[in-house]
Amino acid sequence: MPVDLAGPIFALYEKALARAKAQQQKGNMFEAAAAYRQCADHLTQYAGYTTDPRARAQWLEKAKGFRELAEHITTKGPPIKAAENGGDANQYDDEVAALIFKSPVSWIDIGGLAETKNEIKTAYGLSMVHPPKGIKLRGWRNLLFYGPPGTGKTLLAAATSNGLEATFFNVKVSNLLSKYFGESTKLVSALYAAARRMAPSVVFLDEIESLVGQRGGTESGAELRVVSTFLAELDGLTGKADENYIMTIGATNIPWMIDKAILSRFEKKIYVPLPDIRARESIFKIHLASKGYKVEIAFPELAKRSEGYSGREIEHLATEAVKHMVEEVNPQLVNLVDQGRAALEKYELRIRPLNQNDFDKAFARIKPQATQSDLARYQEWRDATE
Ligand SMILES: Nc1ncnc2c1ncn2[C@@H]1O[C@H](COP(=O)(O)OP(=O)(O)OP(=O)(O)O)[C@@H](O)[C@H]1O
Ligand SMILES: [Mg+2]
């Protein structure tokens, strides 16, 4: 019997990944790329030891992702060190590099939202095609996603970025403002300079309502400067915006709190609603069937029962049902934990198809959070802005 090296190989992969991330954080992109390539090699080997064909395919896919990332880093050069902005922005290389994010999410991982996906693709498509001679067309570059929590806004932004084979800059605006207080303006310039260099890029500005310019008049000069820097970037006025495609995606749960000047820069505002019945069915499938679980209850039944739940809450329902099933058929698990890691590693987890009782328990525990009045508020805002 061949020796099973899966464990040690996986450990090598984890070490290589930690190394890659550390190098990337430091802005040492070539070292990072080399380590990502090692990650890919280890994962490919690891996949060879995986007996479940679905899992094997997933590992191989992940390995491919690492190879692409390494390729991206090396072909586009050490991304920020040579920022076109010259000396000043380079001071923020590390901070900006830390915002670059490679997510494996693709369109098929997102249930429902077909119309939303099409709007995004149209926005991008219009920006890239050649209009007939004499016709000036400026596609949308700035999209705003708004809607209740957990409806897939972040997922959509990541899938957009992957779909466009773009570099994804994941920015939580409140972090940017608090962590780099006073320095945020320079960081924003460095961010967009890097995005231009690594174009096509998607700059995702989460919690964009934290960016406040003229509300109440209590803002400091520094805050006002950050806002005006963003405004200039959103207008695409800085540098060769037309050659280097950057899509900025803002996201918020409270669109009515967004600064008016910022809001007006988003040419396209896209409502990301709670999932309808068909979307709920596909979200259940994504989080159960696609992960290998058998379900005794028909998916349309689950979709009907989960009216008012967000995608995130449906994911929680799925996790909760699985947890209930696992606990029920593996009562010895708690004892095993007490016996230590060796005992756990030898134990093969039992599973069975998910049944009515598992879901009853999950539905009892997880309740939808969005209220009718919350939803009405989005509708009102939508009517007022569109
Ligand atoms: N349409 C969907 N299809 C599949 N999974 C979904 C969907 N919507 C949400 N989820 C699940 O919920 C999780 C949270 O989604 P996501 O982070 O995109 O929500 P969000 O709209 O950005 O929320 P927030 O406003 O709180 O930031 C996802 O990681 C995913 O597991
Ligand atoms: Mg989000």
Coordinates of C-alpha atoms and ligand atoms in Angstrom, one line a residue:
M1 CA 0.0 0.0 0.0
P2 CA 1.4 3.4 -0.9
V3 CA 2.3 5.7 2.0
D4 CA -0.3 8.4 2.5
L5 CA 1.6 11.7 2.4
A6 CA -1.5 13.8 2.3
G7 CA -1.0 15.3 5.8
P8 CA 2.6 16.4 5.4
I9 CA 1.9 17.7 1.9
F10 CA -0.9 19.8 3.2
A11 CA 1.3 21.2 5.9
L12 CA 3.8 22.2 3.3
Y13 CA 1.1 24.0 1.4
E14 CA 0.0 25.9 4.5
K15 CA 3.5 27.0 5.2
A16 CA 4.0 28.1 1.6
L17 CA 0.8 30.1 1.8
A18 CA 1.8 31.8 5.0
R19 CA 5.1 32.7 3.3
A20 CA 3.4 34.0 0.2
K21 CA 1.1 36.2 2.2
A22 CA 3.9 37.6 4.3
Q23 CA 6.0 38.4 1.2
Q24 CA 3.0 40.0 -0.5
Q25 CA 2.3 42.1 2.6
K26 CA 5.9 43.3 2.5
G27 CA 5.5 44.2 -1.2
N28 CA 8.1 41.6 -2.2
M29 CA 6.0 40.5 -5.2
F30 CA 8.5 38.2 -6.8
E31 CA 9.1 36.2 -3.6
A32 CA 5.4 36.1 -3.1
A33 CA 4.8 34.8 -6.7
A34 CA 7.4 32.1 -6.1
A35 CA 5.7 31.0 -2.9
Y36 CA 2.3 31.0 -4.6
R37 CA 3.7 28.7 -7.2
Q38 CA 4.8 26.4 -4.5
C39 CA 1.3 26.5 -3.0
A40 CA 0.0 25.4 -6.4
D41 CA 2.5 22.5 -6.7
H42 CA 1.8 21.2 -3.2
L43 CA -2.0 21.4 -3.8
T44 CA -1.7 19.5 -7.0
Q45 CA 0.2 16.8 -5.2
Y46 CA -2.3 16.9 -2.4
A47 CA -5.2 16.5 -4.8
G48 CA -3.6 13.2 -6.0
Y49 CA -4.2 11.8 -2.5
T50 CA -7.9 12.9 -2.5
T51 CA -10.3 10.1 -3.3
D52 CA -13.4 12.1 -3.6
P53 CA -13.5 13.4 -7.2
R54 CA -15.4 16.6 -6.4
A55 CA -12.9 17.5 -3.7
R56 CA -10.0 16.6 -6.0
A57 CA -11.4 18.9 -8.7
Q58 CA -11.8 21.7 -6.1
W59 CA -8.2 21.4 -5.0
L60 CA -6.9 21.4 -8.5
E61 CA -9.0 24.4 -9.2
K62 CA -7.5 26.1 -6.2
A63 CA -4.0 25.2 -7.4
K64 CA -4.8 26.8 -10.7
G65 CA -5.9 29.9 -8.9
F66 CA -2.5 30.1 -7.2
R67 CA -0.7 29.7 -10.5
E68 CA -2.7 32.5 -12.0
L69 CA -2.1 34.7 -9.1
A70 CA 1.7 34.1 -9.3
E71 CA 1.5 34.7 -13.1
H72 CA -0.4 37.9 -12.5
I73 CA 2.0 39.2 -10.0
T74 CA 5.1 38.5 -12.1
T75 CA 3.7 39.6 -15.5
K76 CA 2.3 42.8 -14.2
G77 CA 5.5 43.4 -12.2
P78 CA 5.9 44.2 -8.6
P79 CA 2.7 46.1 -8.6
I80 CA 3.1 49.1 -6.5
K81 CA 6.8 49.7 -6.2
A82 CA 6.9 51.4 -9.5
A83 CA 3.7 53.3 -9.0
E84 CA 3.4 55.9 -11.7
N85 CA 2.7 58.6 -9.2
G86 CA 6.4 58.8 -8.4
G87 CA 8.0 58.8 -5.0
D88 CA 5.3 59.9 -2.7
A89 CA 2.8 57.2 -3.2
N90 CA 5.4 54.5 -2.9
Q91 CA 5.5 55.0 0.8
Y92 CA 2.1 53.2 0.9
D93 CA 3.1 50.2 -1.1
D94 CA 2.6 47.7 1.7
E95 CA -0.7 49.0 2.7
V96 CA -2.0 48.9 -0.8
A97 CA -0.6 45.5 -1.5
A98 CA -2.4 44.2 1.5
L99 CA -5.7 45.3 -0.1
I100 CA -5.2 43.1 -3.1
F101 CA -7.4 40.1 -2.8
K102 CA -7.8 36.9 -4.8
S103 CA -11.2 35.3 -4.2
P104 CA -12.3 32.1 -5.9
V105 CA -15.9 33.2 -6.2
S106 CA -17.5 33.0 -9.6
W107 CA -20.9 33.8 -11.1
I108 CA -22.2 30.3 -10.5
D109 CA -21.5 30.5 -6.8
I110 CA -24.1 33.2 -6.6
G111 CA -27.8 32.1 -6.6
G112 CA -30.4 34.2 -8.3
L113 CA -29.7 37.9 -9.1
A114 CA -29.6 37.1 -12.8
E115 CA -30.7 40.7 -13.7
T116 CA -28.0 42.2 -11.4
K117 CA -25.4 40.0 -13.0
N118 CA -26.5 41.2 -16.4
E119 CA -26.4 44.8 -15.4
I120 CA -22.8 44.4 -14.2
K121 CA -21.8 42.6 -17.4
T122 CA -23.4 45.3 -19.5
A123 CA -21.6 48.1 -17.6
Y124 CA -18.3 46.4 -18.3
G125 CA -19.1 45.4 -21.8
L126 CA -20.0 49.0 -22.8
S127 CA -16.8 50.2 -21.4
M128 CA -14.7 47.8 -23.4
V129 CA -16.3 47.7 -26.8
H130 CA -15.4 50.1 -29.6
P131 CA -18.3 52.4 -30.5
P132 CA -18.8 53.3 -34.2
K133 CA -16.7 56.2 -35.5
G134 CA -17.8 59.6 -34.3
I135 CA -19.8 58.2 -31.4
K136 CA -18.7 59.0 -27.9
L137 CA -19.6 56.5 -25.4
R138 CA -18.4 56.3 -21.8
G139 CA -19.5 53.1 -20.2
W140 CA -20.3 53.1 -16.5
R141 CA -17.4 52.7 -14.3
N142 CA -18.8 53.3 -10.9
L143 CA -21.5 51.0 -9.6
L144 CA -23.2 51.1 -6.2
F145 CA -24.7 48.0 -4.7
Y146 CA -27.2 48.6 -1.9
G147 CA -29.6 46.4 0.0
P148 CA -30.1 44.5 3.2
P149 CA -27.2 42.7 4.8
G150 CA -26.1 39.3 3.5
T151 CA -27.7 39.5 0.1
G152 CA -24.5 38.9 -1.9
K153 CA -23.1 42.4 -2.5
T154 CA -19.5 41.4 -1.5
L155 CA -19.9 38.1 -3.4
L156 CA -21.0 40.0 -6.5
A157 CA -18.1 42.4 -6.4
A158 CA -15.6 39.5 -6.1
A159 CA -17.3 37.5 -8.9
T160 CA -17.3 40.7 -11.1
S161 CA -13.6 41.0 -10.5
N162 CA -12.9 37.4 -11.3
G163 CA -15.2 37.5 -14.4
L164 CA -13.2 40.5 -15.7
E165 CA -9.9 38.8 -14.8
A166 CA -9.3 42.0 -12.9
T167 CA -7.1 42.8 -9.9
F168 CA -9.4 43.1 -6.9
F169 CA -8.8 45.8 -4.3
N170 CA -11.0 45.1 -1.3
V171 CA -11.3 48.3 0.8
K172 CA -13.4 48.7 3.9
V173 CA -13.8 52.5 3.9
S174 CA -14.2 52.8 7.7
N175 CA -10.9 50.9 8.2
L176 CA -9.1 53.1 5.7
L177 CA -10.3 56.2 7.5
S178 CA -9.6 55.1 11.0
K179 CA -6.4 53.2 10.5
Y180 CA -4.6 55.7 8.4
F181 CA -6.2 58.8 9.8
G182 CA -4.7 61.9 8.3
E183 CA -2.7 59.8 5.8
S184 CA -5.8 58.4 4.1
T185 CA -5.6 60.8 1.2
K186 CA -2.2 59.6 0.2
L187 CA -3.3 56.0 0.6
V188 CA -6.3 56.6 -1.7
S189 CA -4.0 58.1 -4.4
A190 CA -1.6 55.2 -4.0
L191 CA -4.5 52.8 -4.2
Y192 CA -5.8 54.2 -7.5
A193 CA -2.3 54.5 -8.9
A194 CA -1.8 50.8 -8.2
A195 CA -5.2 50.0 -9.6
R196 CA -4.3 51.8 -12.9
R197 CA -1.0 50.0 -13.1
M198 CA -2.6 46.6 -12.5
A199 CA -5.6 47.3 -14.7
P200 CA -8.2 46.0 -15.4
S201 CA -9.0 46.5 -11.7
V202 CA -12.0 46.5 -9.5
V203 CA -11.8 48.7 -6.5
F204 CA -14.4 47.6 -4.0
L205 CA -15.4 50.3 -1.4
D206 CA -17.4 48.5 1.3
E207 CA -19.4 50.6 3.8
I208 CA -19.1 53.6 1.5
E209 CA -21.5 55.5 3.7
S210 CA -18.6 56.1 6.1
L211 CA -17.1 58.5 3.6
V212 CA -18.6 61.8 4.6
G213 CA -17.9 65.2 3.2
Q214 CA -20.3 67.9 4.1
R215 CA -22.7 66.5 6.6
G216 CA -23.2 68.6 9.7
G217 CA -20.0 70.5 9.1
T218 CA -18.1 68.8 11.9
E219 CA -15.6 67.1 9.6
S220 CA -12.0 68.0 9.8
G221 CA -10.0 69.2 6.9
A222 CA -8.4 65.8 6.5
E223 CA -11.7 64.1 6.0
L224 CA -12.8 66.6 3.4
R225 CA -9.5 66.0 1.6
V226 CA -10.1 62.3 1.5
V227 CA -13.6 62.9 0.0
S228 CA -12.3 65.2 -2.7
T229 CA -9.6 62.7 -3.6
F230 CA -12.2 60.0 -4.0
L231 CA -14.3 62.3 -6.0
A232 CA -11.5 63.0 -8.4
E233 CA -10.8 59.3 -8.8
L234 CA -14.4 58.4 -9.3
D235 CA -14.6 61.1 -12.0
G236 CA -11.6 59.4 -13.6
L237 CA -9.9 62.7 -13.9
T238 CA -6.5 61.6 -12.6
G239 CA -4.2 60.2 -15.3
K240 CA -5.0 58.0 -18.2
A241 CA -8.3 56.7 -17.0
D242 CA -9.5 55.6 -20.4
E243 CA -6.6 53.3 -21.1
N244 CA -6.6 51.6 -17.8
Y245 CA -10.0 50.3 -16.9
I246 CA -10.9 50.6 -13.3
M247 CA -14.4 49.8 -12.0
T248 CA -15.2 51.1 -8.6
I249 CA -17.9 49.3 -6.8
G250 CA -19.4 50.9 -3.7
A251 CA -21.5 48.8 -1.3
T252 CA -23.8 49.8 1.6
N253 CA -26.7 48.8 3.7
I254 CA -27.8 52.4 4.3
P255 CA -27.7 54.2 1.0
W256 CA -29.6 57.2 2.4
M257 CA -26.5 58.0 4.5
I258 CA -24.2 58.3 1.6
D259 CA -22.7 61.7 1.0
K260 CA -24.6 63.4 -1.9
A261 CA -21.4 64.3 -3.8
I262 CA -20.2 60.8 -3.6
L263 CA -23.5 59.3 -4.5
S264 CA -23.8 61.4 -7.6
R265 CA -20.6 59.8 -9.0
F266 CA -22.2 56.4 -9.1
E267 CA -23.7 56.2 -12.5
K268 CA -25.4 53.0 -11.8
K269 CA -27.1 52.1 -8.6
I270 CA -28.1 48.5 -8.3
Y271 CA -30.5 47.2 -5.7
V272 CA -29.4 43.8 -4.3
P273 CA -32.7 42.5 -2.8
L274 CA -33.5 39.6 -0.6
P275 CA -33.6 36.4 -2.7
D276 CA -36.9 35.4 -4.3
I277 CA -38.2 31.9 -4.1
R278 CA -36.2 30.6 -7.1
A279 CA -33.0 32.3 -5.9
R280 CA -33.5 30.8 -2.4
E281 CA -33.8 27.4 -4.0
S282 CA -30.5 27.9 -5.8
I283 CA -28.8 29.3 -2.7
F284 CA -29.8 26.1 -0.7
K285 CA -28.4 24.0 -3.5
I286 CA -25.1 26.0 -3.6
H287 CA -24.7 25.5 0.2
L288 CA -25.9 21.9 0.4
A289 CA -26.1 19.8 -2.8
S290 CA -22.9 21.4 -4.3
K291 CA -21.1 20.7 -1.1
G292 CA -22.0 17.0 -1.3
Y293 CA -24.9 16.8 1.2
K294 CA -27.9 14.7 0.4
V295 CA -31.3 16.2 1.4
E296 CA -34.5 14.3 1.9
I297 CA -36.7 17.4 1.6
A298 CA -37.4 18.8 -1.8
F299 CA -35.5 22.0 -2.5
P300 CA -38.6 24.0 -3.6
E301 CA -40.0 23.1 -0.1
L302 CA -37.0 24.6 1.6
A303 CA -37.2 27.7 -0.6
K304 CA -40.9 28.2 0.3
R305 CA -40.2 27.9 3.9
S306 CA -37.4 30.4 4.0
E307 CA -39.3 33.5 2.7
G308 CA -37.7 36.7 4.1
Y309 CA -34.3 35.0 4.7
S310 CA -31.2 36.6 3.2
G311 CA -28.6 34.6 1.4
R312 CA -26.4 34.7 4.4
E313 CA -29.2 33.5 6.6
I314 CA -29.9 30.6 4.2
E315 CA -26.3 29.7 4.4
H316 CA -26.6 29.7 8.2
L317 CA -29.7 27.5 7.9
A318 CA -27.7 25.0 5.8
T319 CA -24.8 25.0 8.3
E320 CA -27.1 24.6 11.2
A321 CA -28.9 21.6 9.7
V322 CA -25.6 20.0 8.8
K323 CA -24.4 20.6 12.3
H324 CA -27.5 19.0 13.8
M325 CA -27.1 15.9 11.6
V326 CA -23.4 15.6 12.3
E327 CA -23.9 15.8 16.1
E328 CA -26.7 13.3 16.0
V329 CA -24.8 10.6 14.1
N330 CA -21.5 11.2 15.8
P331 CA -22.3 11.4 19.5
Q332 CA -18.8 10.2 20.3
L333 CA -17.2 13.3 18.8
V334 CA -17.1 15.3 22.1
N335 CA -15.3 12.4 23.8
L336 CA -12.9 12.1 21.0
V337 CA -11.9 15.7 21.4
D338 CA -11.0 15.0 25.0
Q339 CA -8.9 12.1 23.9
G340 CA -6.7 14.5 21.8
R341 CA -5.8 15.1 18.2
A342 CA -4.5 11.7 17.3
A343 CA -7.8 10.1 18.1
L344 CA -9.7 12.7 16.1
E345 CA -7.5 12.3 13.1
K346 CA -8.2 8.5 13.0
Y347 CA -11.9 9.0 13.2
E348 CA -14.0 9.0 10.0
L349 CA -17.0 11.3 10.3
R350 CA -20.3 9.7 9.7
I351 CA -23.0 11.5 7.8
R352 CA -26.5 10.8 6.6
P353 CA -29.0 12.6 4.4
L354 CA -30.4 15.8 6.0
N355 CA -34.0 15.3 7.1
Q356 CA -37.0 17.2 8.3
N357 CA -35.9 17.3 11.9
D358 CA -32.5 18.8 11.0
F359 CA -34.2 21.6 9.2
D360 CA -36.9 22.1 11.9
K361 CA -34.1 22.7 14.4
A362 CA -32.3 25.1 12.0
F363 CA -35.4 27.1 11.2
A364 CA -36.3 27.3 14.9
R365 CA -32.8 28.7 15.7
I366 CA -32.3 31.1 12.8
K367 CA -34.8 33.8 12.1
P368 CA -34.7 36.4 9.3
Q369 CA -33.6 39.8 10.4
A370 CA -34.8 42.2 7.8
T371 CA -38.2 43.7 8.6
Q372 CA -40.9 44.9 6.3
S373 CA -40.2 48.4 7.2
D374 CA -36.5 48.0 6.4
L375 CA -37.4 46.7 3.0
A376 CA -39.9 49.5 2.5
R377 CA -37.2 52.0 3.2
Y378 CA -35.0 50.6 0.4
Q379 CA -37.9 50.8 -1.9
E380 CA -38.6 54.4 -1.0
W381 CA -35.0 55.4 -1.5
R382 CA -35.0 53.6 -4.8
D383 CA -38.1 55.4 -6.0
A384 CA -36.6 58.8 -4.9
T385 CA -33.2 58.3 -6.6
E386 CA -34.0 56.5 -9.9
Ligands
LIG1 N1 -27.1 35.0 -3.8 C1 -26.3 34.2 -3.0 N2 -25.9 33.0 -3.4 C2 -25.1 32.2 -2.6 N3 -24.7 32.5 -1.4 C3 -25.1 33.7 -0.9 C4 -25.9 34.6 -1.7 N4 -26.1 35.8 -0.9 C5 -25.4 35.6 0.2 N5 -24.8 34.3 0.3 C6 -24.0 33.8 1.3 O1 -24.0 34.8 2.4 C7 -22.6 35.2 2.6 C8 -22.6 36.7 2.8 O2 -22.8 37.3 1.5 P1 -22.2 38.7 1.2 O3 -21.0 38.9 2.0 O4 -22.0 38.8 -0.3 O5 -23.3 39.7 1.7 P2 -23.3 41.3 1.6 O6 -24.5 41.6 0.8 O7 -22.0 41.8 1.2 O8 -23.6 41.6 3.2 P3 -23.2 42.9 4.0 O9 -24.2 43.9 3.5 O10 -23.6 42.5 5.4 O11 -21.8 43.2 3.8 C9 -21.8 34.7 1.4 O12 -20.5 34.4 1.8 C10 -22.6 33.5 0.9 O13 -22.2 32.4 1.6
MG2 MG -20.5 42.8 2.2

